[in-house]
Coordinates of C-alpha atoms in Angstrom, one line a residue:
X1 CA -9.0 80.8 -65.2
X2 CA -7.2 81.9 -61.9
X3 CA -9.3 81.7 -58.9
X4 CA -10.6 84.9 -57.2
X5 CA -9.2 83.8 -53.9
X6 CA -9.3 81.1 -51.2
X7 CA -12.5 80.4 -49.3
X8 CA -12.9 81.7 -45.8
X9 CA -11.7 79.6 -42.9
X10 CA -13.8 77.1 -41.1
X11 CA -14.2 76.7 -37.3
X12 CA -12.5 73.5 -36.2
X13 CA -11.8 73.5 -32.5
X14 CA -8.2 72.5 -32.9
X15 CA -7.6 75.3 -35.4
X16 CA -9.1 77.8 -32.9
X17 CA -6.7 76.5 -30.3
X18 CA -3.6 76.8 -32.5
X19 CA -4.8 80.2 -33.8
X20 CA -4.5 81.5 -30.2
X21 CA -1.4 79.8 -29.0
X22 CA 0.6 78.1 -31.8
X23 CA 2.4 74.8 -31.3
X24 CA 4.7 74.2 -28.4
X25 CA 7.7 73.3 -30.6
X26 CA 7.6 76.7 -32.3
X27 CA 7.3 78.5 -29.0
X28 CA 10.3 76.7 -27.5
X29 CA 12.4 77.6 -30.6
X30 CA 11.1 81.2 -30.5
X31 CA 9.6 80.9 -33.9
X32 CA 6.3 82.2 -35.3
X33 CA 3.9 79.3 -35.8
X34 CA 1.7 79.2 -38.9
X35 CA -0.8 77.2 -36.9
X36 CA -1.5 74.6 -39.6
X37 CA -2.9 71.4 -38.2
X38 CA -2.1 68.6 -37.5
X39 CA 1.5 69.6 -38.3
X40 CA 2.6 73.2 -38.7
X41 CA 4.8 74.3 -41.6
X42 CA 7.9 75.0 -39.5
X43 CA 7.8 71.6 -37.7
X44 CA 7.2 69.9 -41.1
X45 CA 10.2 71.5 -42.7
X46 CA 12.4 70.9 -39.6
X47 CA 11.2 67.3 -39.4
X48 CA 10.3 67.5 -35.8
X49 CA 7.3 66.6 -33.8
X50 CA 4.6 69.3 -33.8
X51 CA 3.2 69.5 -30.3
X52 CA -0.1 71.3 -29.9
X53 CA -0.6 73.5 -26.9
X54 CA -1.9 71.9 -23.7
X55 CA -5.5 72.3 -22.8
X56 CA -6.1 74.9 -20.1
X57 CA -8.9 73.9 -17.7
X58 CA -10.8 76.6 -16.0
X59 CA -11.9 75.6 -12.5
X60 CA -15.1 77.2 -11.3
X61 CA -16.5 77.4 -7.8
X62 CA -19.5 75.3 -8.7
X63 CA -17.7 72.1 -9.6
X64 CA -14.6 70.8 -7.8
X65 CA -13.2 67.4 -8.8
X66 CA -10.7 65.6 -6.6
X67 CA -8.9 62.4 -7.5
X68 CA -6.9 60.2 -5.2
X69 CA -3.2 59.6 -5.7
X70 CA -3.9 56.0 -6.7
X71 CA -6.2 57.1 -9.6
X72 CA -5.3 55.3 -12.8
X73 CA -5.4 57.1 -16.0
X74 CA -5.8 55.8 -19.5
X75 CA -2.7 56.6 -21.7
X76 CA -3.5 58.2 -25.0
X77 CA -1.3 59.5 -27.8
X78 CA -0.8 63.2 -28.1
X79 CA -2.7 63.4 -31.4
X80 CA -5.9 61.4 -32.2
X81 CA -7.2 61.0 -35.7
X82 CA -10.8 59.7 -36.2
X83 CA -11.6 58.0 -39.4
X84 CA -15.3 57.3 -40.1
X85 CA -15.3 54.1 -42.3
X86 CA -19.1 53.6 -42.1
X87 CA -21.2 53.2 -45.1
X88 CA -23.0 56.4 -44.3
X89 CA -19.8 58.4 -44.5
X90 CA -18.8 56.8 -47.8
X91 CA -22.2 57.6 -49.2
X92 CA -22.0 61.2 -48.1
X93 CA -18.6 61.6 -49.7
X94 CA -19.8 60.3 -53.0
X95 CA -23.3 61.9 -53.1
X96 CA -24.1 64.4 -55.8
X97 CA -24.9 67.1 -53.4
X98 CA -21.4 67.2 -52.0
X99 CA -19.7 68.5 -55.1
X100 CA -17.7 71.6 -55.5
X101 CA -20.8 73.7 -56.2
X102 CA -21.9 73.1 -52.7
X103 CA -18.6 74.4 -51.2
X104 CA -18.1 71.3 -49.2
X105 CA -15.0 69.9 -47.5
X106 CA -14.0 67.9 -50.6
X107 CA -14.0 71.0 -52.7
X108 CA -12.2 73.4 -50.5
X109 CA -10.2 71.3 -48.1
X110 CA -6.8 69.7 -48.3
X111 CA -7.3 67.0 -51.0
X112 CA -4.2 64.9 -50.5
X113 CA -3.7 61.8 -52.6
X114 CA -2.1 58.9 -50.8
X115 CA 0.5 56.5 -52.1
X116 CA -0.1 53.7 -54.5
X117 CA 0.3 51.3 -51.7
X118 CA -3.0 52.6 -50.2
X119 CA -5.0 51.7 -53.2
X120 CA -5.0 55.2 -54.7
X121 CA -7.1 56.6 -51.9
X122 CA -7.5 60.3 -51.3
X123 CA -7.4 61.6 -47.7
X124 CA -9.4 64.8 -47.2
X125 CA -8.2 66.9 -44.3
X126 CA -10.4 69.3 -42.4
X127 CA -12.4 71.5 -44.8
X128 CA -11.8 75.3 -45.0
X129 CA -15.1 76.3 -46.6
X130 CA -18.5 76.5 -45.1
X131 CA -20.0 73.0 -45.0
X132 CA -23.2 72.4 -46.9
X133 CA -24.6 70.4 -44.0
X134 CA -23.6 69.7 -40.4
X135 CA -20.9 67.1 -40.0
X136 CA -19.7 65.0 -37.1
X137 CA -16.1 65.2 -35.8
X138 CA -15.3 61.9 -37.3
X139 CA -16.7 63.0 -40.7
X140 CA -13.6 65.3 -41.3
X141 CA -11.4 62.5 -42.6
X142 CA -13.1 60.8 -45.5
X143 CA -11.9 58.2 -48.0
X144 CA -12.8 58.6 -51.7
X145 CA -11.2 57.6 -55.0
X146 CA -9.4 60.2 -57.1
X147 CA -10.8 61.0 -60.6
X148 CA -9.2 62.1 -63.8
X149 CA -9.7 64.5 -65.3
X150 CA -9.6 66.5 -62.1
X151 CA -13.0 67.6 -60.8
X152 CA -11.6 70.0 -58.1
X153 CA -11.1 73.4 -59.5
X154 CA -8.4 74.3 -57.0
X155 CA -6.4 71.2 -57.9
X156 CA -6.8 71.8 -61.6
X157 CA -5.5 75.4 -61.2
X158 CA -2.5 74.2 -59.2
X159 CA -1.8 71.6 -61.9
X160 CA -1.9 74.1 -64.7
X161 CA 0.2 76.6 -62.7
X162 CA 2.9 74.0 -62.5
X163 CA 2.8 73.1 -66.2
X164 CA 2.6 76.7 -67.5
X165 CA 4.8 78.5 -65.0
X166 CA 7.0 76.3 -62.8
X167 CA 8.0 73.3 -65.0
X168 CA 10.3 75.6 -67.1
X169 CA 12.4 76.3 -64.0
X170 CA 13.4 72.6 -64.1
X171 CA 13.6 72.0 -67.9
X172 CA 16.3 74.6 -68.6
X173 CA 18.8 72.1 -70.1
X174 CA 16.4 69.4 -71.1
X175 CA 15.5 69.1 -74.8
X176 CA 12.5 66.8 -74.0
X177 CA 11.0 69.2 -71.4
X178 CA 10.5 66.3 -69.1
X179 CA 8.9 68.2 -66.2
X180 CA 6.5 70.1 -68.4
X181 CA 5.4 67.1 -70.5
X182 CA 6.3 63.7 -69.2
X183 CA 6.0 64.4 -65.4
X184 CA 2.4 65.7 -65.6
X185 CA 1.5 62.8 -67.8
X186 CA 2.8 60.3 -65.3
X187 CA 1.2 62.3 -62.4
X188 CA -2.2 61.2 -63.7
X189 CA -1.6 57.7 -62.3
X190 CA 1.0 58.5 -59.6
X191 CA -0.4 60.1 -56.4
X192 CA 2.9 61.1 -54.9
X193 CA 4.0 62.9 -58.1
X194 CA 0.6 64.6 -58.3
X195 CA 0.9 65.8 -54.7
X196 CA 4.4 67.1 -55.3
X197 CA 3.1 69.2 -58.2
X198 CA 0.2 70.5 -56.0
X199 CA 2.6 71.2 -53.1
X200 CA 5.0 73.3 -55.2
X201 CA 2.3 75.3 -57.0
X202 CA 0.4 76.0 -53.8
X203 CA 3.6 77.1 -52.0
X204 CA 4.6 79.3 -54.9
X205 CA 1.2 81.0 -55.0
X206 CA 1.0 81.3 -51.3
X207 CA 4.3 83.1 -51.1
X208 CA 4.0 85.3 -54.2
X209 CA 0.4 86.3 -53.3
X210 CA 0.9 86.3 -49.6
X211 CA -2.2 84.1 -49.2
X212 CA -2.3 81.8 -46.2
X213 CA -4.9 79.5 -47.9
X214 CA -2.4 78.3 -50.5
X215 CA 0.4 78.0 -47.9
X216 CA -2.0 75.8 -45.9
X217 CA -2.7 73.7 -48.9
X218 CA 1.0 73.3 -49.6
X219 CA 1.7 72.0 -46.1
X220 CA -1.0 69.3 -46.6
X221 CA 0.3 68.2 -50.0
X222 CA 3.9 68.3 -48.8
X223 CA 3.0 66.1 -45.8
X224 CA 1.4 63.5 -48.0
X225 CA 4.5 63.3 -50.2
X226 CA 6.8 63.0 -47.2
X227 CA 4.6 60.2 -45.8
X228 CA 4.9 58.3 -49.1
X229 CA 8.7 58.8 -49.4
X230 CA 9.3 57.9 -45.8
X231 CA 7.2 54.7 -45.9
X232 CA 8.3 53.5 -49.4
X233 CA 12.0 54.5 -49.7
X234 CA 13.5 52.7 -46.7
X235 CA 15.1 50.4 -49.2
X236 CA 16.6 51.4 -52.6
X237 CA 14.0 49.4 -54.4
X238 CA 11.4 51.9 -53.3
X239 CA 13.1 54.8 -55.3
X240 CA 11.1 54.5 -58.5
X241 CA 11.6 57.1 -61.2
X242 CA 8.3 58.7 -60.2
X243 CA 9.4 59.1 -56.6
X244 CA 12.7 60.4 -57.8
X245 CA 11.0 63.2 -59.8
X246 CA 8.6 63.9 -56.9
X247 CA 11.6 64.3 -54.5
X248 CA 13.2 66.7 -57.0
X249 CA 10.0 68.8 -57.0
X250 CA 9.8 68.7 -53.2
X251 CA 13.3 70.0 -53.0
X252 CA 12.2 73.1 -54.8
X253 CA 9.5 73.5 -52.1
X254 CA 12.2 73.2 -49.5
X255 CA 14.3 75.9 -51.3
X256 CA 11.2 78.2 -51.0
X257 CA 10.8 77.2 -47.4
X258 CA 14.5 77.8 -46.6
X259 CA 13.6 81.2 -45.1
X260 CA 11.4 79.6 -42.5
X261 CA 13.9 77.2 -41.0
X262 CA 17.2 77.7 -39.1
X263 CA 20.1 78.6 -41.3
X264 CA 22.1 75.6 -40.1
X265 CA 19.3 73.1 -40.7
X266 CA 19.9 70.3 -43.3
X267 CA 17.7 71.2 -46.2
X268 CA 18.9 68.5 -48.7
X269 CA 17.0 65.7 -47.1
X270 CA 15.2 64.6 -50.2
X271 CA 18.3 64.7 -52.3
X272 CA 20.3 62.6 -49.8
X273 CA 18.0 59.7 -50.1
X274 CA 18.1 59.9 -53.9
X275 CA 21.9 59.6 -54.1
X276 CA 21.7 55.9 -53.4
X277 CA 19.1 55.5 -56.1
X278 CA 21.2 57.2 -58.6
X279 CA 24.4 55.5 -57.6
X280 CA 22.9 52.0 -58.0
X281 CA 21.5 52.6 -61.5
X282 CA 22.6 53.8 -64.9
X283 CA 21.4 57.1 -66.2
X284 CA 20.0 56.7 -69.6
X285 CA 20.1 59.9 -71.6
X286 CA 16.8 61.7 -72.1
X287 CA 15.1 59.5 -69.4
X288 CA 13.1 61.0 -66.5
X289 CA 15.9 59.7 -64.3
X290 CA 18.5 61.7 -66.3
X291 CA 16.3 64.8 -66.3
X292 CA 15.9 64.6 -62.6
X293 CA 19.6 64.1 -62.1
X294 CA 20.4 67.4 -63.9
X295 CA 17.8 69.3 -61.9
X296 CA 19.1 67.7 -58.7
X297 CA 22.7 68.8 -59.6
X298 CA 21.6 72.4 -60.0
X299 CA 19.8 72.2 -56.7
X300 CA 22.9 70.8 -55.0
X301 CA 25.0 73.7 -56.5
X302 CA 22.5 76.1 -55.0
X303 CA 22.8 74.5 -51.6
X304 CA 26.6 74.3 -51.9
X305 CA 27.0 78.0 -52.8
X306 CA 24.6 79.1 -50.1
X307 CA 26.4 77.1 -47.4
X308 CA 29.9 77.2 -48.7
X309 CA 30.4 73.5 -49.0
X310 CA 31.1 70.8 -51.6
X311 CA 28.4 69.4 -53.9
X312 CA 27.1 66.2 -52.4
X313 CA 26.4 64.4 -55.6
X314 CA 28.3 61.7 -57.4
X315 CA 29.4 62.9 -60.8
X316 CA 31.1 59.7 -62.0
X317 CA 28.6 58.9 -64.7
X318 CA 28.9 58.4 -68.4
X319 CA 26.0 61.0 -68.7
X320 CA 28.4 63.6 -67.2
X321 CA 30.3 65.1 -70.1
X322 CA 33.5 67.2 -69.4
X323 CA 34.7 67.2 -73.0
X324 CA 34.8 70.4 -75.1
X325 CA 34.0 68.9 -78.5
X326 CA 31.1 70.0 -80.8
X327 CA 27.7 69.0 -79.4
X328 CA 24.2 70.3 -79.0
X329 CA 23.4 73.4 -76.9
X330 CA 21.8 71.4 -74.0
X331 CA 24.9 69.3 -73.5
X332 CA 27.1 72.4 -73.8
X333 CA 25.1 74.1 -71.0
X334 CA 25.2 71.0 -68.8
X335 CA 29.0 71.0 -69.2
X336 CA 29.1 74.4 -67.6
X337 CA 26.9 73.2 -64.7
X338 CA 29.2 70.2 -64.1
X339 CA 32.2 72.5 -64.3
X340 CA 30.7 74.7 -61.6
X341 CA 30.2 71.7 -59.4
X342 CA 33.8 70.6 -60.0
X343 CA 35.1 74.1 -59.0
X344 CA 33.0 74.1 -55.8
X345 CA 34.3 70.6 -54.9
X346 CA 37.8 71.9 -55.4
X347 CA 37.4 75.2 -53.5
X348 CA 35.7 73.5 -50.5
X349 CA 37.6 70.2 -50.7
X350 CA 40.8 68.8 -49.2
X351 CA 42.8 69.6 -52.4
X352 CA 42.0 73.3 -52.4
X353 CA 45.6 74.2 -52.0
X354 CA 46.9 72.4 -55.1
X355 CA 47.9 75.0 -57.7
X356 CA 48.0 72.5 -60.5
X357 CA 44.3 71.6 -60.0
X358 CA 43.4 75.3 -60.0
X359 CA 45.2 75.8 -63.3
X360 CA 43.4 72.8 -64.8
X361 CA 40.0 74.2 -63.8
X362 CA 40.8 77.8 -64.8
X363 CA 42.1 76.5 -68.2
X364 CA 38.9 74.5 -68.8
X365 CA 36.8 77.6 -67.9
X366 CA 38.6 79.6 -70.6
X367 CA 38.4 76.8 -73.2
X368 CA 34.6 76.7 -72.6
X369 CA 34.4 80.4 -73.4
X370 CA 36.5 80.1 -76.5
X371 CA 34.6 77.1 -77.9
X372 CA 31.0 77.9 -77.0
X373 CA 28.5 77.9 -79.9
X374 CA 27.2 81.1 -81.4
X375 CA 23.8 80.3 -79.9
X376 CA 25.3 81.2 -76.5
X377 CA 26.0 84.8 -77.6
X378 CA 23.3 87.3 -76.5
X379 CA 21.1 89.1 -79.0
X380 CA 21.9 92.4 -77.3
X381 CA 24.6 93.6 -74.9
X382 CA 25.4 97.1 -73.6
X383 CA 28.0 97.8 -71.0
X384 CA 26.6 99.4 -67.8
X385 CA 28.3 102.8 -68.2
X386 CA 27.0 104.7 -65.1
X387 CA 24.4 102.0 -64.4
X388 CA 25.3 99.2 -61.9
X389 CA 24.7 96.3 -64.3
X390 CA 25.1 95.7 -68.1
X391 CA 22.1 94.9 -70.2
X392 CA 22.4 91.4 -71.7
X393 CA 19.5 89.9 -73.6
X394 CA 19.0 86.4 -74.8
X395 CA 16.2 85.2 -77.1
X396 CA 13.4 83.1 -75.7
X397 CA 14.1 80.3 -78.2
X398 CA 17.1 79.3 -76.1
X399 CA 14.6 78.1 -73.5
X400 CA 17.0 79.3 -70.8
X401 CA 19.8 76.9 -71.5
X402 CA 22.1 79.7 -72.7
X403 CA 21.2 81.8 -69.7
X404 CA 21.9 79.1 -67.2
X405 CA 25.0 77.8 -69.0
X406 CA 26.7 81.2 -69.2
X407 CA 25.8 82.1 -65.6
X408 CA 27.1 78.8 -64.1
X409 CA 30.3 79.2 -66.2
X410 CA 30.7 82.8 -64.7
X411 CA 29.8 81.5 -61.2
X412 CA 32.6 78.9 -61.5
X413 CA 35.0 81.7 -62.6
X414 CA 34.0 83.7 -59.6
X415 CA 35.0 81.0 -57.2
X416 CA 38.3 80.4 -59.0
X417 CA 39.1 84.1 -58.7
X418 CA 38.1 84.3 -55.0
X419 CA 40.2 81.2 -54.3
X420 CA 43.2 82.8 -56.0
X421 CA 42.6 85.9 -53.9
X422 CA 42.7 83.9 -50.7
X423 CA 45.6 81.5 -51.6
X424 CA 47.5 83.4 -54.2
X425 CA 49.7 86.5 -54.1
X426 CA 49.5 88.9 -51.2
X427 CA 50.3 91.9 -53.3
X428 CA 47.7 94.6 -52.7
X429 CA 47.6 95.9 -56.3
X430 CA 47.1 92.4 -57.6
X431 CA 44.4 91.8 -55.0
X432 CA 42.6 94.9 -56.1
X433 CA 42.6 93.8 -59.7
X434 CA 41.2 90.4 -58.7
X435 CA 38.4 92.1 -56.7
X436 CA 37.5 94.2 -59.7
X437 CA 37.3 91.1 -61.9
X438 CA 35.0 89.5 -59.3
X439 CA 32.7 92.6 -59.3
X440 CA 32.6 92.7 -63.1
X441 CA 31.5 89.1 -63.3
X442 CA 28.9 89.5 -60.6
X443 CA 27.6 92.5 -62.6
X444 CA 27.4 90.3 -65.7
X445 CA 25.5 87.5 -63.9
X446 CA 23.1 90.1 -62.5
X447 CA 22.7 91.7 -65.9
X448 CA 21.8 88.4 -67.5
X449 CA 19.2 87.8 -64.8
X450 CA 17.6 91.2 -65.1
X451 CA 17.8 91.1 -68.9
X452 CA 15.9 87.8 -69.2
X453 CA 13.1 87.9 -66.7
X454 CA 11.2 85.4 -68.8
X455 CA 13.6 82.8 -67.3
X456 CA 13.3 83.2 -63.5
X457 CA 16.3 80.8 -62.7
X458 CA 18.5 83.6 -64.1
X459 CA 17.5 85.7 -61.1
X460 CA 18.1 82.8 -58.8
X461 CA 21.7 82.4 -60.1
X462 CA 22.1 86.2 -59.7
X463 CA 21.2 85.9 -56.0
X464 CA 23.7 83.0 -55.6
X465 CA 26.4 85.3 -57.0
X466 CA 25.4 88.1 -54.7
X467 CA 25.3 85.8 -51.6
X468 CA 28.8 84.6 -52.3
X469 CA 30.5 87.8 -53.5
X470 CA 28.2 90.8 -52.8
X471 CA 30.5 91.9 -50.0
X472 CA 33.0 93.1 -52.6
X473 CA 30.7 96.0 -53.6
X474 CA 31.4 99.1 -51.6
X475 CA 29.6 101.8 -53.7
X476 CA 26.2 102.7 -52.2
X477 CA 24.5 102.8 -55.6
X478 CA 25.7 99.2 -56.3
X479 CA 24.6 98.1 -52.9
X480 CA 21.2 99.6 -53.4
X481 CA 20.6 97.8 -56.7
X482 CA 21.9 94.5 -55.3
X483 CA 19.3 94.7 -52.5
X484 CA 16.6 95.4 -55.1
X485 CA 17.5 92.3 -57.0
X486 CA 17.2 90.3 -53.8
X487 CA 13.8 91.9 -53.0
X488 CA 12.4 91.4 -56.5
X489 CA 13.5 87.7 -56.6
X490 CA 11.7 87.0 -53.3
X491 CA 8.6 88.9 -54.2
X492 CA 8.2 87.6 -57.7
X493 CA 9.4 84.0 -57.4
X494 CA 9.1 83.1 -53.7
X495 CA 12.9 82.5 -53.3
X496 CA 13.9 83.5 -49.8
X497 CA 16.6 86.2 -49.9
X498 CA 16.2 87.9 -46.5
X499 CA 19.2 86.1 -45.0
X500 CA 21.3 87.1 -47.9
X501 CA 20.2 90.7 -47.5
X502 CA 21.1 90.6 -43.8
X503 CA 24.5 89.1 -44.7
X504 CA 25.2 91.9 -47.1
X505 CA 24.2 94.6 -44.7
X506 CA 26.6 93.1 -42.1
X507 CA 29.4 92.9 -44.7
X508 CA 28.8 96.5 -45.7
X509 CA 28.8 97.7 -42.1
X510 CA 25.1 98.6 -42.1
X511 CA 22.5 97.8 -39.5
X512 CA 20.1 95.0 -40.0
X513 CA 17.1 97.4 -40.2
X514 CA 18.9 99.8 -42.7
X515 CA 16.9 100.8 -45.8
X516 CA 18.2 102.9 -48.6
X517 CA 16.3 106.1 -49.4
X518 CA 13.5 105.6 -51.8
X519 CA 13.9 108.8 -53.7
X520 CA 16.4 107.3 -56.0
X521 CA 15.4 106.4 -59.6
X522 CA 13.9 102.9 -59.7
X523 CA 15.7 100.0 -61.3
X524 CA 14.4 99.6 -64.9
X525 CA 13.3 96.0 -65.2
X526 CA 11.4 96.2 -68.4
X527 CA 14.3 95.0 -70.4
X528 CA 13.6 91.4 -69.4
X529 CA 10.4 91.2 -71.4
X530 CA 12.1 90.8 -74.8
X531 CA 11.2 88.0 -77.2

């Protein structure tokens, strides 16, 4: 049962200080600080030191203190953490009257599970709910042992939200539904994996519901995961399958956080560390490692499209299939994903001027269309007519693999067409024809996303196509509906699209604050609820 809402904030002194001033790092970068302690969200995402504001001492007329120039001061770190390891604190943490029904720190705080190397301990950060009894400053960091099944209702809700709502984002082309079934099972005994699940669920809820409480929770869980990955993956031996899967989940968190960090920041940090892990090991089909590889590849394509760069992932594996023979639907969809990566590597690589390679890729694209199984055909299709996008429905039984396969195939074709426009004939008539082909395929990708709202990644891919090729749309009605897709994706799924919106407005010659009139007929999105 969904919770009615987060508890009210507590009254920690450091929280009051940040609530007024924010951290120094955010102020220096002219960014709005979310004031999460001990590390704010922006500093966490940018991987920089979070410096709290300096204390301001008010000097009164009653007391004036003077120190000589030779006065020696004790050096202390910028941030102090007090851990009460006394028996009294341990007894308080495990006492019956400190359970969730009492609204204590353990029930409404930041329950962050530490790594296996710390003996499966749970670090509880400052509580957000009203304490059931007075606590000392050192009582805010308590050590206790995690329990399964979960006894914290908030954590249980986050866990269920991941399994029921978010795991399907990752299992699009996975017949075993690894992130919905196997990853949650492993998370019972793997703190870093469990925290990754909590971090993604909390961040998604915080953004879609605009609730600071969940965003604060996400920051705490995310910090615990980063701590584990930083400490235990300095060598390749530390990259276990569980940490691999946890890093994949954290990458989704970073994709959601992308709107809060500078556009030129490196947001593929977790993936970079995993490449060595993947490169040094074989990828057994239907393993958690293979499932994570396919999710990581789609994440890399997302980053490459957004930044206009090559896909930074090794594709020289037996698992990667570029053939066009008869196979299952999951493999057929993954072939389209690999093809999209190949096209991006060509368009943004050193061999982008080789016509023969372009012809090879374009030919493969056409062969995939000609040979695709009937299961990749939609159950309903209607050309747009006077509407901006066609209606294209797929059945839920395809679990999104047809949606994501066809969309990535079309996305690859878009980049091939755009490449031909830039390096091919300079004839204006031919260029206009290519631009029309680009617009038609963007419309198709958007139509698939809108027609299958039960598979949110379809909308993510639509936003990718808009980000790369939305500038080719010059009709106001088309532009208006494109902006609505961006807005809906951000509001419903927490995928940041504001930068894409600003990019489109600049490309269309409109001001950054421009808004289309609201008296136009709304975009009908009910078509996406088909079964």
